[in-house]
Short mmCIF file of C-alpha atoms in Angstrom, two decimals:
data_model
loop_
_atom_site.label_atom_id
_atom_site.label_comp_id
_atom_site.label_asym_id
_atom_site.label_seq_id
_atom_site.Cartn_x
_atom_site.Cartn_y
_atom_site.Cartn_z
CA MET A 86 -64.59 7.68 -46.09
CA GLY A 87 -62.89 4.35 -45.79
CA ARG A 88 -60.28 5.38 -48.32
CA LYS A 89 -59.43 8.53 -46.36
CA VAL A 90 -58.98 6.54 -43.16
CA PHE A 91 -56.77 4.08 -44.97
CA LEU A 92 -54.59 6.83 -46.44
CA ALA A 93 -54.30 8.53 -43.03
CA ALA A 94 -53.20 5.25 -41.48
CA VAL A 95 -50.65 4.71 -44.22
CA CYS A 96 -49.27 8.23 -43.73
CA PHE A 97 -49.02 7.68 -39.97
CA CYS A 98 -47.15 4.42 -40.50
CA LEU A 99 -44.76 6.06 -42.92
CA ARG A 100 -44.08 8.90 -40.49
CA TRP A 101 -43.50 6.39 -37.68
CA VAL A 102 -41.11 4.33 -39.78
CA SER A 103 -39.35 7.50 -40.89
CA ALA A 104 -38.98 8.63 -37.27
CA LEU A 105 -37.55 5.26 -36.29
CA ALA A 106 -35.12 5.35 -39.19
CA SER A 107 -34.11 8.89 -38.30
CA ALA A 108 -33.55 7.95 -34.65
CA ALA A 109 -31.54 4.91 -35.67
CA ALA A 110 -29.44 7.01 -38.03
CA GLU A 111 -28.87 9.61 -35.30
CA ALA A 112 -27.86 6.92 -32.82
CA GLU A 113 -25.55 5.41 -35.41
CA ASN A 114 -23.99 8.81 -35.98
CA ASN A 115 -23.49 9.24 -32.23
CA PHE A 116 -21.47 6.03 -32.10
CA ALA A 117 -19.81 6.38 -35.50
CA GLY A 118 -17.01 8.56 -34.21
CA ILE A 119 -15.97 6.15 -31.47
CA GLU A 120 -12.53 4.74 -32.23
CA SER A 121 -11.80 3.27 -28.80
CA LYS A 122 -12.60 -0.40 -28.31
CA PHE A 123 -14.11 -1.91 -25.17
CA SER A 124 -12.85 -5.41 -24.45
CA LEU A 125 -14.66 -7.39 -21.76
CA ARG A 126 -11.90 -9.59 -20.35
CA THR A 127 -12.66 -12.90 -18.63
CA PRO A 128 -11.18 -14.48 -15.48
CA ALA A 129 -10.03 -17.46 -17.55
CA GLU A 130 -8.19 -15.32 -20.12
CA PRO A 131 -7.27 -11.99 -18.52
CA ASN A 132 -4.67 -11.27 -21.21
CA GLU A 133 -6.89 -11.87 -24.25
CA ASP A 134 -9.43 -9.64 -26.00
CA VAL A 135 -12.04 -12.38 -26.28
CA CYS A 136 -15.14 -10.23 -26.74
CA TYR A 137 -15.83 -6.57 -27.51
CA LEU A 138 -18.74 -4.50 -26.25
CA ILE A 139 -19.88 -2.29 -29.13
CA PRO A 140 -21.82 0.88 -28.24
CA GLY A 141 -25.13 0.91 -30.07
CA GLN A 142 -25.22 -2.87 -30.55
CA VAL A 143 -27.34 -4.32 -27.77
CA ASN A 144 -26.61 -7.93 -28.67
CA SER A 145 -22.88 -7.44 -27.98
CA LEU A 146 -23.54 -7.36 -24.23
CA ALA A 147 -25.39 -10.67 -24.34
CA GLN A 148 -22.73 -12.24 -26.53
CA CYS A 149 -20.01 -11.17 -24.09
CA ASN A 150 -22.01 -12.31 -21.03
CA PHE A 151 -22.05 -8.87 -19.46
CA ASN A 152 -23.34 -9.04 -15.87
CA HIS A 153 -25.95 -6.29 -15.46
CA THR A 154 -26.14 -6.62 -11.67
CA SER A 155 -22.44 -6.50 -10.76
CA LYS A 156 -19.70 -3.91 -10.52
CA THR A 157 -17.94 -2.78 -13.65
CA PHE A 158 -14.27 -1.82 -13.71
CA VAL A 159 -13.09 0.18 -16.73
CA VAL A 160 -9.30 0.05 -17.16
CA ILE A 161 -7.70 2.76 -19.32
CA HIS A 162 -4.04 2.36 -20.28
CA GLY A 163 -1.58 5.18 -20.90
CA TRP A 164 0.94 6.23 -23.50
CA THR A 165 2.75 3.38 -25.26
CA VAL A 166 5.91 3.15 -27.31
CA THR A 167 5.30 -0.31 -28.75
CA GLY A 168 1.62 0.03 -29.64
CA MET A 169 0.88 -3.05 -27.54
CA TYR A 170 -0.62 -3.62 -24.12
CA GLU A 171 1.88 -3.49 -21.31
CA SER A 172 2.43 -6.45 -19.01
CA TRP A 173 0.55 -4.87 -16.10
CA VAL A 174 -2.82 -4.97 -17.90
CA PRO A 175 -3.56 -8.71 -17.49
CA LYS A 176 -2.14 -8.59 -13.96
CA LEU A 177 -4.59 -5.88 -12.96
CA VAL A 178 -7.49 -7.65 -14.71
CA ASP A 179 -6.67 -10.90 -12.93
CA ALA A 180 -6.39 -9.18 -9.54
CA LEU A 181 -9.74 -7.43 -10.02
CA TYR A 182 -11.46 -10.71 -10.83
CA LYS A 183 -9.85 -12.42 -7.84
CA ARG A 184 -11.18 -9.70 -5.55
CA GLU A 185 -14.57 -9.29 -7.29
CA PRO A 186 -15.28 -12.60 -9.11
CA ASP A 187 -18.73 -11.57 -10.42
CA SER A 188 -17.66 -8.19 -11.76
CA ASN A 189 -17.15 -6.97 -15.32
CA VAL A 190 -13.61 -5.87 -16.18
CA ILE A 191 -13.47 -3.81 -19.37
CA VAL A 192 -10.17 -2.75 -20.94
CA VAL A 193 -10.33 0.34 -23.13
CA ASP A 194 -8.18 -0.09 -26.24
CA TRP A 195 -6.91 3.24 -27.57
CA LEU A 196 -3.51 1.88 -28.60
CA ILE A 197 -3.42 3.56 -32.03
CA ARG A 198 -3.92 7.01 -30.51
CA ALA A 199 -1.63 6.21 -27.57
CA GLN A 200 1.32 5.31 -29.83
CA GLN A 201 1.74 8.81 -31.25
CA HIS A 202 4.23 11.44 -30.11
CA TYR A 203 3.48 12.21 -26.50
CA PRO A 204 1.91 15.67 -27.06
CA VAL A 205 -0.37 14.19 -29.72
CA SER A 206 -1.41 11.28 -27.50
CA ALA A 207 -1.96 13.70 -24.61
CA ALA A 208 -4.35 15.70 -26.80
CA TYR A 209 -6.17 12.49 -27.76
CA THR A 210 -7.19 11.92 -24.12
CA LYS A 211 -10.11 14.29 -24.74
CA LEU A 212 -11.43 12.05 -27.53
CA VAL A 213 -10.80 8.88 -25.54
CA GLY A 214 -12.62 10.38 -22.57
CA LYS A 215 -15.53 11.28 -24.84
CA ASP A 216 -15.63 7.71 -26.19
CA VAL A 217 -15.73 6.26 -22.67
CA ALA A 218 -18.42 8.73 -21.58
CA THR A 219 -20.57 7.84 -24.61
CA PHE A 220 -20.17 4.14 -23.82
CA ILE A 221 -21.14 4.63 -20.16
CA ASP A 222 -24.16 6.81 -21.02
CA TRP A 223 -25.33 4.20 -23.53
CA MET A 224 -25.11 1.50 -20.85
CA GLU A 225 -27.07 3.64 -18.40
CA GLU A 226 -29.76 4.71 -20.89
CA GLU A 227 -30.20 1.43 -22.77
CA PHE A 228 -30.12 -0.96 -19.81
CA ASN A 229 -30.68 1.36 -16.86
CA TYR A 230 -27.28 0.26 -15.56
CA PRO A 231 -26.54 2.08 -12.27
CA LEU A 232 -23.46 4.28 -12.47
CA ASN A 233 -22.75 3.74 -8.77
CA ASN A 234 -21.45 0.36 -9.95
CA VAL A 235 -18.88 1.95 -12.29
CA HIS A 236 -15.24 2.33 -11.23
CA LEU A 237 -12.79 3.85 -13.72
CA LEU A 238 -9.08 3.07 -13.32
CA GLY A 239 -6.69 5.10 -15.45
CA TYR A 240 -2.90 4.95 -15.61
CA SER A 241 -0.74 7.89 -16.71
CA LEU A 242 -2.54 9.52 -19.66
CA GLY A 243 -5.38 7.08 -19.05
CA ALA A 244 -6.04 8.74 -15.69
CA HIS A 245 -6.82 12.04 -17.41
CA ALA A 246 -8.94 10.24 -20.02
CA ALA A 247 -10.90 8.72 -17.12
CA GLY A 248 -11.32 12.16 -15.58
CA ILE A 249 -12.59 13.65 -18.84
CA ALA A 250 -14.99 10.71 -19.23
CA GLY A 251 -16.32 11.29 -15.73
CA SER A 252 -16.88 14.98 -16.45
CA LEU A 253 -18.83 14.22 -19.65
CA THR A 254 -21.22 11.51 -18.43
CA LYS A 255 -24.79 12.67 -17.82
CA LYS A 256 -24.65 11.20 -14.31
CA LYS A 257 -21.57 10.90 -12.13
CA VAL A 258 -19.79 7.57 -11.94
CA ASN A 259 -19.09 6.11 -8.52
CA ARG A 260 -15.30 6.27 -8.41
CA ILE A 261 -12.20 7.12 -10.40
CA THR A 262 -8.75 5.89 -9.38
CA GLY A 263 -5.85 7.77 -10.93
CA LEU A 264 -2.68 5.69 -11.09
CA ASP A 265 0.16 8.22 -11.29
CA PRO A 266 -1.61 10.59 -13.71
CA ALA A 267 0.72 11.99 -16.36
CA GLY A 268 2.44 15.28 -15.56
CA PRO A 269 3.69 16.87 -18.82
CA THR A 270 1.07 19.19 -20.39
CA PHE A 271 -1.30 18.54 -17.46
CA GLU A 272 0.45 20.07 -14.44
CA TYR A 273 -0.92 23.53 -15.17
CA ALA A 274 -3.95 22.50 -17.22
CA ASP A 275 -7.51 23.51 -16.36
CA ALA A 276 -9.54 21.03 -14.34
CA VAL A 277 -11.89 20.33 -17.28
CA THR A 278 -9.00 18.95 -19.36
CA ARG A 279 -7.50 16.64 -16.72
CA LEU A 280 -8.45 14.49 -13.76
CA SER A 281 -10.08 16.47 -10.94
CA PRO A 282 -12.22 15.81 -7.83
CA ASP A 283 -15.37 16.88 -9.70
CA ASP A 284 -15.18 13.98 -12.16
CA ALA A 285 -16.74 11.31 -9.90
CA ASP A 286 -18.42 10.86 -6.55
CA PHE A 287 -14.99 9.90 -5.22
CA VAL A 288 -11.55 10.34 -6.78
CA ASP A 289 -8.44 8.77 -5.25
CA VAL A 290 -4.97 9.16 -6.73
CA LEU A 291 -1.58 7.46 -6.30
CA HIS A 292 1.50 9.56 -7.12
CA THR A 293 4.64 7.45 -7.52
CA TYR A 294 6.94 9.42 -9.84
CA THR A 295 6.79 13.15 -9.15
CA ARG A 296 10.48 14.06 -9.28
CA GLY A 297 11.95 17.14 -10.93
CA SER A 298 10.37 20.43 -11.84
CA PRO A 299 6.57 20.35 -12.19
CA ASP A 300 6.59 20.77 -15.97
CA ARG A 301 9.06 17.90 -16.41
CA SER A 302 7.79 15.44 -13.83
CA ILE A 303 6.54 12.19 -15.40
CA GLY A 304 3.71 12.00 -12.87
CA ILE A 305 1.62 15.02 -11.98
CA GLN A 306 2.79 16.62 -8.75
CA LYS A 307 -0.27 18.61 -7.73
CA PRO A 308 -3.14 16.88 -5.89
CA VAL A 309 -5.99 16.16 -8.32
CA GLY A 310 -8.36 13.99 -6.27
CA HIS A 311 -10.27 13.92 -3.01
CA ILE A 312 -7.39 11.88 -1.58
CA ASP A 313 -3.89 12.01 -3.09
CA ILE A 314 -1.40 9.47 -1.74
CA TYR A 315 2.35 9.87 -2.30
CA PRO A 316 4.09 6.52 -1.54
CA ASN A 317 7.69 7.10 -0.47
CA GLY A 318 7.19 10.81 -0.99
CA GLY A 319 6.21 10.33 -4.63
CA GLY A 320 9.84 10.07 -5.72
CA PHE A 321 11.95 7.07 -6.71
CA GLN A 322 10.28 3.93 -5.42
CA PRO A 323 12.15 1.18 -3.54
CA GLY A 324 13.65 -1.27 -6.02
CA CYS A 325 13.69 1.36 -8.78
CA ASN A 326 16.98 3.02 -7.85
CA PHE A 327 19.81 3.66 -10.29
CA GLY A 328 21.90 0.82 -8.91
CA GLU A 329 19.11 -1.64 -9.60
CA ALA A 330 18.76 -0.20 -13.10
CA LEU A 331 22.44 -0.80 -13.84
CA ARG A 332 22.20 -4.34 -12.53
CA LEU A 333 19.22 -5.15 -14.76
CA ILE A 334 20.89 -3.59 -17.80
CA ALA A 335 23.96 -5.74 -17.15
CA GLU A 336 21.76 -8.85 -16.91
CA LYS A 337 19.18 -8.21 -19.64
CA GLY A 338 20.81 -5.61 -21.88
CA LEU A 339 19.13 -2.48 -23.19
CA ALA A 340 15.98 -4.23 -24.42
CA ASP A 341 14.12 -3.45 -21.20
CA MET A 342 15.35 0.13 -20.88
CA ASP A 343 11.81 1.51 -21.12
CA GLN A 344 10.78 -0.70 -18.20
CA LEU A 345 13.62 0.71 -16.12
CA VAL A 346 12.68 4.28 -16.91
CA LYS A 347 9.03 3.84 -15.93
CA CYS A 348 9.61 1.56 -12.93
CA SER A 349 8.51 4.18 -10.39
CA HIS A 350 5.73 5.45 -12.68
CA GLU A 351 4.25 1.98 -13.01
CA ARG A 352 4.61 1.21 -9.29
CA SER A 353 1.26 2.93 -8.77
CA ILE A 354 -0.43 0.05 -10.62
CA HIS A 355 1.35 -2.63 -8.63
CA LEU A 356 0.49 -0.90 -5.36
CA PHE A 357 -3.17 -1.02 -6.36
CA ILE A 358 -2.84 -4.67 -7.38
CA ASP A 359 -1.23 -5.31 -4.01
CA SER A 360 -4.27 -3.82 -2.26
CA LEU A 361 -6.50 -6.23 -4.19
CA LEU A 362 -4.48 -9.37 -3.50
CA TYR A 363 -3.37 -8.72 0.09
CA GLU A 364 -6.60 -7.64 1.71
CA GLU A 365 -5.33 -8.69 5.13
CA LYS A 366 -2.20 -6.52 4.78
CA PRO A 367 -3.43 -3.05 3.84
CA SER A 368 -0.85 -0.31 3.52
CA MET A 369 -1.64 2.71 5.69
CA ALA A 370 -1.05 6.29 4.55
CA TYR A 371 -0.98 9.34 6.82
CA ARG A 372 -2.21 12.85 6.17
CA CYS A 373 0.64 15.35 6.16
CA ASN A 374 1.32 18.77 4.68
CA THR A 375 4.74 17.86 3.26
CA LYS A 376 6.83 14.77 2.75
CA GLU A 377 9.59 16.35 4.86
CA ALA A 378 7.23 16.56 7.83
CA PHE A 379 6.20 12.95 7.29
CA GLU A 380 9.81 11.77 7.15
CA LYS A 381 10.42 13.48 10.49
CA GLY A 382 7.67 11.37 12.02
CA LEU A 383 5.35 14.32 12.66
CA CYS A 384 2.23 12.86 11.05
CA LEU A 385 1.90 9.29 12.36
CA SER A 386 -1.60 9.70 13.74
CA CYS A 387 -5.00 8.25 12.82
CA ARG A 388 -7.08 10.77 14.74
CA LYS A 389 -9.79 12.66 12.84
CA ASN A 390 -9.35 10.65 9.62
CA ARG A 391 -5.62 11.39 9.49
CA CYS A 392 -4.82 7.92 8.15
CA ASN A 393 -6.34 5.85 5.38
CA ASN A 394 -5.88 2.62 3.46
CA LEU A 395 -4.04 2.70 0.17
CA GLY A 396 -5.75 1.25 -2.87
CA TYR A 397 -9.00 -0.59 -3.32
CA LYS A 398 -10.33 -0.36 0.25
CA VAL A 399 -9.58 3.32 0.74
CA ASN A 400 -12.03 5.02 3.08
CA ARG A 401 -14.06 7.56 1.16
CA VAL A 402 -13.28 10.79 2.98
CA ARG A 403 -14.27 13.94 1.12
CA THR A 404 -13.02 17.30 2.31
CA LYS A 405 -13.24 20.85 0.97
CA ARG A 406 -9.64 20.71 -0.16
CA ASN A 407 -7.39 17.97 -1.51
CA THR A 408 -5.96 15.65 1.12
CA LYS A 409 -2.28 14.76 0.70
CA MET A 410 -1.13 11.54 2.37
CA TYR A 411 2.22 9.75 2.65
CA LEU A 412 3.58 6.32 3.52
CA LYS A 413 6.65 4.12 3.18
CA THR A 414 6.53 0.85 1.26
CA ARG A 415 8.73 -2.15 0.59
CA ALA A 416 10.47 -2.86 -2.71
CA GLN A 417 8.22 -5.79 -3.66
CA MET A 418 4.88 -7.40 -2.90
CA PRO A 419 3.47 -7.36 -0.35
CA TYR A 420 4.35 -3.68 -0.21
CA LYS A 421 3.08 -3.09 3.31
CA GLY A 422 6.08 -2.14 5.42
CA ARG A 423 7.02 -1.65 9.03
CA SER A 424 9.27 1.35 9.54
CA TYR A 425 11.94 1.49 12.16
CA LEU A 426 11.60 5.12 13.16
CA LEU A 427 13.68 6.08 16.18
CA ILE A 428 12.97 9.49 17.65
CA THR A 429 13.91 10.83 21.07
CA GLU A 430 12.64 14.10 22.47
CA GLN A 431 15.48 15.88 20.69
CA ASP A 432 14.45 14.35 17.33
CA TRP A 433 17.72 12.47 16.94
CA TYR A 434 17.45 10.21 13.93
CA LEU A 435 19.75 7.40 14.90
CA CYS A 436 18.65 4.72 12.52
CA SER A 437 18.72 4.31 8.78
CA ALA A 438 17.58 1.33 6.77
CA VAL A 439 20.66 1.77 4.58
CA PHE A 440 22.95 0.97 7.47
CA LEU A 441 21.28 -2.15 8.80
CA GLY A 442 24.05 -3.12 11.21
CA GLU A 443 23.95 0.24 12.94
CA CYS A 444 20.18 0.15 13.02
CA VAL A 445 20.06 -3.23 14.72
CA LEU A 446 22.70 -2.16 17.26
CA GLN A 447 21.01 1.10 18.21
CA VAL A 448 17.50 -0.30 18.30
CA THR A 449 18.65 -3.18 20.49
CA ILE A 450 20.47 -0.93 22.97
CA LEU A 451 17.70 1.65 23.21
CA LEU A 452 15.00 -0.98 23.33
CA LEU A 453 16.69 -2.72 26.26
CA TRP A 454 17.24 0.61 27.98
CA CYS A 455 13.63 1.71 27.59
CA LEU A 456 12.33 -1.61 28.82
CA LEU A 457 14.63 -1.56 31.84
CA VAL A 458 14.02 2.05 32.80
CA GLY A 459 10.34 2.51 32.23
CA ARG A 460 8.91 -0.90 31.30
CA SER A 461 7.72 0.81 28.19
CA GLU A 462 6.58 -0.24 24.77
CA VAL A 463 8.49 0.52 21.62
CA TYR A 464 6.45 0.92 18.43
CA LEU A 465 8.42 -0.30 15.46
CA GLN A 466 7.18 0.48 11.98
CA PHE A 467 9.15 -0.85 9.05
CA GLY A 468 10.72 1.70 6.71
CA ILE A 469 13.48 4.26 6.45
CA LYS A 470 13.59 5.56 10.00
CA CYS A 471 12.65 4.36 13.44
CA LYS A 472 10.43 5.97 16.01
CA LEU A 473 10.86 5.19 19.67
CA LYS A 474 7.96 6.05 21.91
CA CYS A 475 8.16 5.53 25.63
CA ARG A 476 4.82 4.46 27.03
CA LEU A 477 4.75 2.89 30.45
CA ARG A 478 2.86 -0.34 30.90
CA ARG A 479 2.69 0.03 34.66
CA PRO A 480 2.13 3.05 36.91
CA VAL A 481 5.28 5.10 37.40
CA PRO A 482 7.06 5.35 40.74
CA SER A 483 5.94 8.10 43.08
CA TYR A 484 8.30 10.86 42.05
CA SER A 485 6.81 14.19 43.03
CA ARG A 486 9.10 15.94 40.56
CA TYR A 487 7.55 14.09 37.62
CA GLY A 488 3.92 14.47 38.59
CA GLY A 489 4.01 11.69 41.17
CA GLY A 490 1.42 9.19 42.23
CA ARG A 491 0.18 6.24 40.24
CA SER A 492 -1.81 8.29 37.76
CA ASN A 493 -1.69 7.01 34.19
CA THR A 494 -2.07 10.55 32.82
CA LYS A 495 1.50 11.43 33.77
CA ARG A 496 3.18 8.45 32.14
CA GLU A 497 4.18 10.21 28.94
CA VAL A 498 5.48 13.23 30.86
CA PHE A 499 7.56 11.04 33.12
CA CYS A 500 9.05 9.14 30.22
CA ASN A 501 9.94 12.31 28.34
CA LYS A 502 11.63 13.66 31.45
CA LEU A 503 13.72 10.51 31.64
CA LEU A 504 14.66 10.80 27.98
CA SER A 505 15.64 14.45 28.22
CA SER A 506 17.31 14.69 31.62
CA LYS A 507 18.61 11.30 32.66
CA ILE A 508 20.12 9.79 29.58
CA LYS A 509 23.25 10.89 27.85
CA ILE A 510 23.97 9.33 24.48
CA TYR A 511 27.34 9.89 22.94
CA SER A 512 27.73 8.92 19.34
CA VAL A 513 30.86 8.85 17.23
CA ALA A 514 30.47 7.76 13.63
CA TRP A 515 32.65 7.52 10.62
CA SER A 516 32.06 6.03 7.20
CA LEU A 517 33.99 4.76 4.25
CA GLY A 518 32.94 5.39 0.68
CA THR A 519 33.76 3.44 -2.43
CA THR A 520 33.73 4.61 -6.00
CA GLY A 521 32.27 2.81 -9.01
CA LEU A 522 32.53 3.67 -12.69
CA SER A 523 29.07 5.21 -12.75
CA MET A 524 27.96 5.69 -9.16
CA PHE A 525 29.21 6.21 -5.64
CA PHE A 526 28.17 4.09 -2.75
CA GLN A 527 28.56 4.71 0.86
CA TYR A 528 28.41 1.10 1.94
CA PHE A 529 30.15 0.67 5.25
CA PHE A 530 30.19 2.50 8.49
CA ILE A 531 30.92 1.91 12.15
CA GLN A 532 29.28 3.66 15.01
CA MET A 533 30.19 3.32 18.64
CA ILE A 534 27.52 4.18 21.14
CA PHE A 535 28.29 4.91 24.74
CA PHE A 536 25.58 5.88 27.09
CA SER A 537 25.47 6.36 30.80
CA TYR A 538 22.47 6.29 33.01
CA TYR A 539 22.41 8.11 36.29
CA GLU A 540 19.75 9.22 38.72
CA GLU A 541 19.80 12.70 40.10
CA ASN A 542 17.87 11.81 43.22
CA ASN A 543 19.04 8.33 44.01
CA GLN A 544 18.08 8.56 47.64
CA GLN A 545 14.54 9.74 46.83
CA SER A 546 13.99 6.97 44.33
CA SER A 547 15.28 4.28 46.63
CA ALA A 548 12.96 5.62 49.31
#
């Protein structure tokens, strides 16, 4: 009897050990195919891969001092020509730690796959996304790490890898930020193979290089998040123009040509870094159907969630369809700008940032006129154009023709009447152009402004 019990116990132990070995082997097989590396950067050395988190090896988290109670940022780089990290990586890591000192900032290293021909690297985003998803699921299952603390940040091809990772995790991550997701091979791709709003609880996207036809645009043109922001219309960014490129080539030679080509593409990263470092100067984007409508000043409203912060402190607004937003920025940090947008009732655009002298002259004249006529406020926002809004500080005179009385509700009507019927602005402009070896500049122009003010009912007003 005793022998039978002993043999049964031995068999049970062997089965238990065999099950453990089988589970360990299965887990090892699950992590065996992971080629991406997960470097936990530190605030002291944001540019160094000091310690790697290895999926399946629990002790690696303790060795790297992973904080189980704080936020985790997972940074995924894009396609690379050199096979090395680009200069923006440590800048973003440093900015994240400055904003969230107790967080974990993990940089995903897929440099070997990212250095292939672009179509090959684009195809590898599926494998990179799978690696990241496996890593996140392991963290959640092994340590019960809450995925509402996980924020994926992907640049270019890395944005789509982040989206694929979010779609493959067993539970949704909190947020994915797409930094100018790559366009070629993804513009017409199915949602499951690229970044999409379904990949996280909240997906926000910055589009900074969406020029050209959709299939040739470096950055994806279509909206792929809950909120898609197009700084400066998503085209060439300030400071990235061709003239600046020629100047840098003349100064530094052709060694930095790749930096010049991707200047606008990479601006998405620096705009996000700007939102981390300049918390008190958030850039505001406005919801608009098209960039042309935004440039005409038709969308400068914050009613019903029509405006939102760019970058880290974006307000999480989820709608049934993608929300496209636009804004103007400066050429360097801090990127928050104030546009001079000057619009009368006839939508005359009288001011351009290119012609600063003319802008100053016209703004000064019209500002003085508006203050003298209606004691009104002029809202100046820095950027390409200027918008002039006449809003009376004090009750208007009692003109029965304009609604009369001292009612504040008629102020805007009265001011618009003044703009449309009492002011005549005559403008004569001419410009000189100069020619360079490689580009043309229109650099000088003179504009003379004559305006006359008259009152149709002088006797009534004096009364």
